[in-house]
PDB file of C-alpha atoms in Angstrom:
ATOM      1  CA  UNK A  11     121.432  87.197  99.180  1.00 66.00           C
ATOM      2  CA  UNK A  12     123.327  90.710  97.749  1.00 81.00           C
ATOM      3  CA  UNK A  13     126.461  91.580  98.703  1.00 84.00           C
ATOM      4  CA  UNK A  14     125.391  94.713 100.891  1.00 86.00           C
ATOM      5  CA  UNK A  15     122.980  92.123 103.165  1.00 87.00           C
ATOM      6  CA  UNK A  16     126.174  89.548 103.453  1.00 85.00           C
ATOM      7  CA  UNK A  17     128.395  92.075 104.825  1.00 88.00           C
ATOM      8  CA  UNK A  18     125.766  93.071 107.294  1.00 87.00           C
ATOM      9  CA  UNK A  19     125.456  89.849 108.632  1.00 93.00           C
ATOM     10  CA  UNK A  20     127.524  87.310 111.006  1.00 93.00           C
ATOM     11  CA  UNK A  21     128.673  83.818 109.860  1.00 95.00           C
ATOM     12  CA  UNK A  22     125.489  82.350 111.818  1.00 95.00           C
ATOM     13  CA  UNK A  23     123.257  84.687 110.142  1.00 95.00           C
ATOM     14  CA  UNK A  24     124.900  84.147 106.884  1.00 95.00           C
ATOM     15  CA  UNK A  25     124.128  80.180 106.879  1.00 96.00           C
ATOM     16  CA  UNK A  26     120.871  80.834 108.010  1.00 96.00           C
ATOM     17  CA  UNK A  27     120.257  82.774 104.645  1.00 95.00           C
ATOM     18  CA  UNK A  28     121.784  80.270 102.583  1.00 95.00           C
ATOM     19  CA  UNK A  29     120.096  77.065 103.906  1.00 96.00           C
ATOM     20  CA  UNK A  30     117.150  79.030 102.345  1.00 96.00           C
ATOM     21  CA  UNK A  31     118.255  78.969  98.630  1.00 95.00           C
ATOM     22  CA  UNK A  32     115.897  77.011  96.665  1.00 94.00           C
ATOM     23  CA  UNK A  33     118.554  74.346  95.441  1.00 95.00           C
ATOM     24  CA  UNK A  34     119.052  73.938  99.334  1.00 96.00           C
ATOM     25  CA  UNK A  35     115.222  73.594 100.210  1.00 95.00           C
ATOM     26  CA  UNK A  36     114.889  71.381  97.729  1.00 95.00           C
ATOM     27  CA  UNK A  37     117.143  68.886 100.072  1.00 95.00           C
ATOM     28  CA  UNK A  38     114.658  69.103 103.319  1.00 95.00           C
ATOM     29  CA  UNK A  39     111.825  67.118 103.797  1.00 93.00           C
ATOM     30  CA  UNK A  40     108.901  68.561 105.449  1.00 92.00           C
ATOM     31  CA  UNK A  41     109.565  68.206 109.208  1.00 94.00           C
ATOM     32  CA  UNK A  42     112.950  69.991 108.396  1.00 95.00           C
ATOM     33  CA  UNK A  43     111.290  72.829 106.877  1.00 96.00           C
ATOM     34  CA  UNK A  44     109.292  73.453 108.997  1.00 96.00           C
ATOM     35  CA  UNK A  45     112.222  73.462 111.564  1.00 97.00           C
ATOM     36  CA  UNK A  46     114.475  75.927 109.236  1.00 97.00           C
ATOM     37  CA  UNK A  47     110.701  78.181 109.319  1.00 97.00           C
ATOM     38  CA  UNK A  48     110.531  78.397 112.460  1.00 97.00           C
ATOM     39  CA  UNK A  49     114.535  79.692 112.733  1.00 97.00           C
ATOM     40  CA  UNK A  50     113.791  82.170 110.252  1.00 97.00           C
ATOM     41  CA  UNK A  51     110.646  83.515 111.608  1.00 97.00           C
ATOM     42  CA  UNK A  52     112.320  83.767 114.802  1.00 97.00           C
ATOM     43  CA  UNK A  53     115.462  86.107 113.011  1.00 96.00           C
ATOM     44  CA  UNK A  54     112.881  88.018 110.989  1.00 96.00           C
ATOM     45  CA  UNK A  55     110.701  88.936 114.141  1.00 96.00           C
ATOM     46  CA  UNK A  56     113.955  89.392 116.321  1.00 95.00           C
ATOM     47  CA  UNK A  57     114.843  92.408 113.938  1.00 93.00           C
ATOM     48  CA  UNK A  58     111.603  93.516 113.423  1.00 93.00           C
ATOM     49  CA  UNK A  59     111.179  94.153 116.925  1.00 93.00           C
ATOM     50  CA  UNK A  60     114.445  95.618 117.482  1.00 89.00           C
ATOM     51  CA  UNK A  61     114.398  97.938 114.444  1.00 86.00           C
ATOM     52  CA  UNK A  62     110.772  99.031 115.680  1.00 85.00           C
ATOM     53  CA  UNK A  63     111.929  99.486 119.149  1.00 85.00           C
ATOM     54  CA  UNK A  64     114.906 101.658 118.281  1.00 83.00           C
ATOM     55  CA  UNK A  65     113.608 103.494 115.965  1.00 78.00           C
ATOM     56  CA  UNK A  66     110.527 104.228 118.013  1.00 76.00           C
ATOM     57  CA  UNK A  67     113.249 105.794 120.700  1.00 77.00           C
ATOM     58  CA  UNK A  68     114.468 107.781 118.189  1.00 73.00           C
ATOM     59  CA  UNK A  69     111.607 108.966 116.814  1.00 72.00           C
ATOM     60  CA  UNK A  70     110.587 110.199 120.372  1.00 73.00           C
ATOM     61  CA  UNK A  71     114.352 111.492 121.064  1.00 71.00           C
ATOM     62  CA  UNK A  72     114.768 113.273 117.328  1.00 67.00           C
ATOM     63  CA  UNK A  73     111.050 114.151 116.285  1.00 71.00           C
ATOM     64  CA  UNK A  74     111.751 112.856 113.201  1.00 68.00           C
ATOM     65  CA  UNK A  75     110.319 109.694 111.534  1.00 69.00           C
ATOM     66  CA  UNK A  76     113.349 109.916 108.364  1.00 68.00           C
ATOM     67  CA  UNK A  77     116.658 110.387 110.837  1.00 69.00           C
ATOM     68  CA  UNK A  78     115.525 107.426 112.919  1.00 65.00           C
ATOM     69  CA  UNK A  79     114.854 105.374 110.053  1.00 67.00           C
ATOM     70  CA  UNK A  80     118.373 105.962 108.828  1.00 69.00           C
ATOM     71  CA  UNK A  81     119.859 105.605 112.116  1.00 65.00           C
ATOM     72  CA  UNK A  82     118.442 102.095 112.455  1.00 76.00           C
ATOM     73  CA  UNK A  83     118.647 101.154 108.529  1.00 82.00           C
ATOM     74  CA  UNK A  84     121.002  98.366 109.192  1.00 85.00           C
ATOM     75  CA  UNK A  85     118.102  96.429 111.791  1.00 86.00           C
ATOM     76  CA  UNK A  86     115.436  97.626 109.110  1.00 87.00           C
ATOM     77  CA  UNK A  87     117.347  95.363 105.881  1.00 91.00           C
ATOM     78  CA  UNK A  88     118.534  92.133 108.061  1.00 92.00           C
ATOM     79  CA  UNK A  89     114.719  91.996 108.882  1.00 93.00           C
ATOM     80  CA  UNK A  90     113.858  92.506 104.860  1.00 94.00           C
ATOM     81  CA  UNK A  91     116.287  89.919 104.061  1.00 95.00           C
ATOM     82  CA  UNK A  92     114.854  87.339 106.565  1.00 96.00           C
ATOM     83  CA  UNK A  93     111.393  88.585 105.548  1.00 96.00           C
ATOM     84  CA  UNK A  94     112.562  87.348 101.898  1.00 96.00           C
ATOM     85  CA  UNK A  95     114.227  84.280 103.070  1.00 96.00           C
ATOM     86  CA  UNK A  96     110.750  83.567 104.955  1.00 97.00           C
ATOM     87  CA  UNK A  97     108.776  83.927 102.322  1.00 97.00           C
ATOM     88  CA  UNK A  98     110.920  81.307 100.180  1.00 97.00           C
ATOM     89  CA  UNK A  99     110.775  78.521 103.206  1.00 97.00           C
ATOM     90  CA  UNK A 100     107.214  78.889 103.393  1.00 97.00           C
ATOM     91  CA  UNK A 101     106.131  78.488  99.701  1.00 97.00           C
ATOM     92  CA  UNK A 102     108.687  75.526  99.871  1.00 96.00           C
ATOM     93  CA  UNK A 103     107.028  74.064 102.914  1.00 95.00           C
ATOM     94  CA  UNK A 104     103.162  74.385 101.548  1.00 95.00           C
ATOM     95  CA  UNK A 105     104.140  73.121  97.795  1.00 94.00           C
ATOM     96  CA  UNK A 106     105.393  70.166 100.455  1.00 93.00           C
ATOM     97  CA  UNK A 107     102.294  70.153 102.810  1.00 92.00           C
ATOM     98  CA  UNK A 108     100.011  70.001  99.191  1.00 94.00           C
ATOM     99  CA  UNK A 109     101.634  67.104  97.811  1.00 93.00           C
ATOM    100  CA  UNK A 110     101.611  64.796 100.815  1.00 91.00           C
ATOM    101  CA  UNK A 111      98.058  65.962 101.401  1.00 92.00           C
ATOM    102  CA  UNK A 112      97.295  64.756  97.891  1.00 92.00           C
ATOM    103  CA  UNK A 113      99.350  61.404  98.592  1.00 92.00           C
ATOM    104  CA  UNK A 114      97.489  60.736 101.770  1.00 92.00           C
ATOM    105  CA  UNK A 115      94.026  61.544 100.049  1.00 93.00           C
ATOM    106  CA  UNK A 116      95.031  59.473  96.795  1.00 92.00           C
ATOM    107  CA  UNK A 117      96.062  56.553  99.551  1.00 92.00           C
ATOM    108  CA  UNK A 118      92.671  56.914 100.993  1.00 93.00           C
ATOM    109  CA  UNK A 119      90.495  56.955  97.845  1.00 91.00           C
ATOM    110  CA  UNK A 120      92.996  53.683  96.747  1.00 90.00           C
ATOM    111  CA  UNK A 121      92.111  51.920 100.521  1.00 89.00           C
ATOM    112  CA  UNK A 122      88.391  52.887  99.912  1.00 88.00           C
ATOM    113  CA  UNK A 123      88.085  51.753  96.709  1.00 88.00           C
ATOM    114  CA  UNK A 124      89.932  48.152  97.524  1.00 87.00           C
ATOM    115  CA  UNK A 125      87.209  47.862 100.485  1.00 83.00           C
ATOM    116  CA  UNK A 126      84.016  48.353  98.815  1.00 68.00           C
ATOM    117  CA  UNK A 127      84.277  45.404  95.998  1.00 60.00           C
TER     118      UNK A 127
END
């Protein structure tokens, strides 16, 4: 997370971003993951929306696509940076989902095998 995205955000916001660090998701197992996606997707799609909405307004108000976009820059980057953070949780979470899928197939093959002789 830069500097210019911290200062942007509130203390809530800010943990939010940092439970998605990679030494952090490295601690979560997969039904916590999947929890901490579904936060983030919810903050990425609540400024999405927002930024789209306002800016939309704007666009209507000014008649300009570049002044609304600056007007509602701030919405714009806290939706990039959960956009990012989303991105990280869910490569995390399918690495995750493809090694217990490999477990419970390995598992299966190992049951199999022991049944048949």
């Amino acid at each position: 997370m830069d500097a210019q995205l911290r200062a942007m955000l509130n203390e809530s916001e800010q943990e939010l971003l940092r439970a998605t660090e990679p030494r952090e998701l490295k601690r979560l197992d997969e039904d916590e993951l999947s929890a901490l996606h579904d936060r983030v997707r919810r903050a990425r799609n609540k400024y999405s929306k927002l930024y789209r909405r306002r800016a939309g307004a704007q666009v209507s108000a000014d008649r300009s696509r570049k002044r609304a976009h600056a007007a509602h820059a701030k919405a714009a980057r806290k939706a990039e940076g959960f956009e990012d953070a989303l991105a990280r949780v869910s490569r995390r979470l399918d690495d995750l989902a493809d090694t217990a899928a490999a477990e419970l197939k390995a598992e299966r093959l190992a049951a199999a095998s022991r049944s048949s002789f």
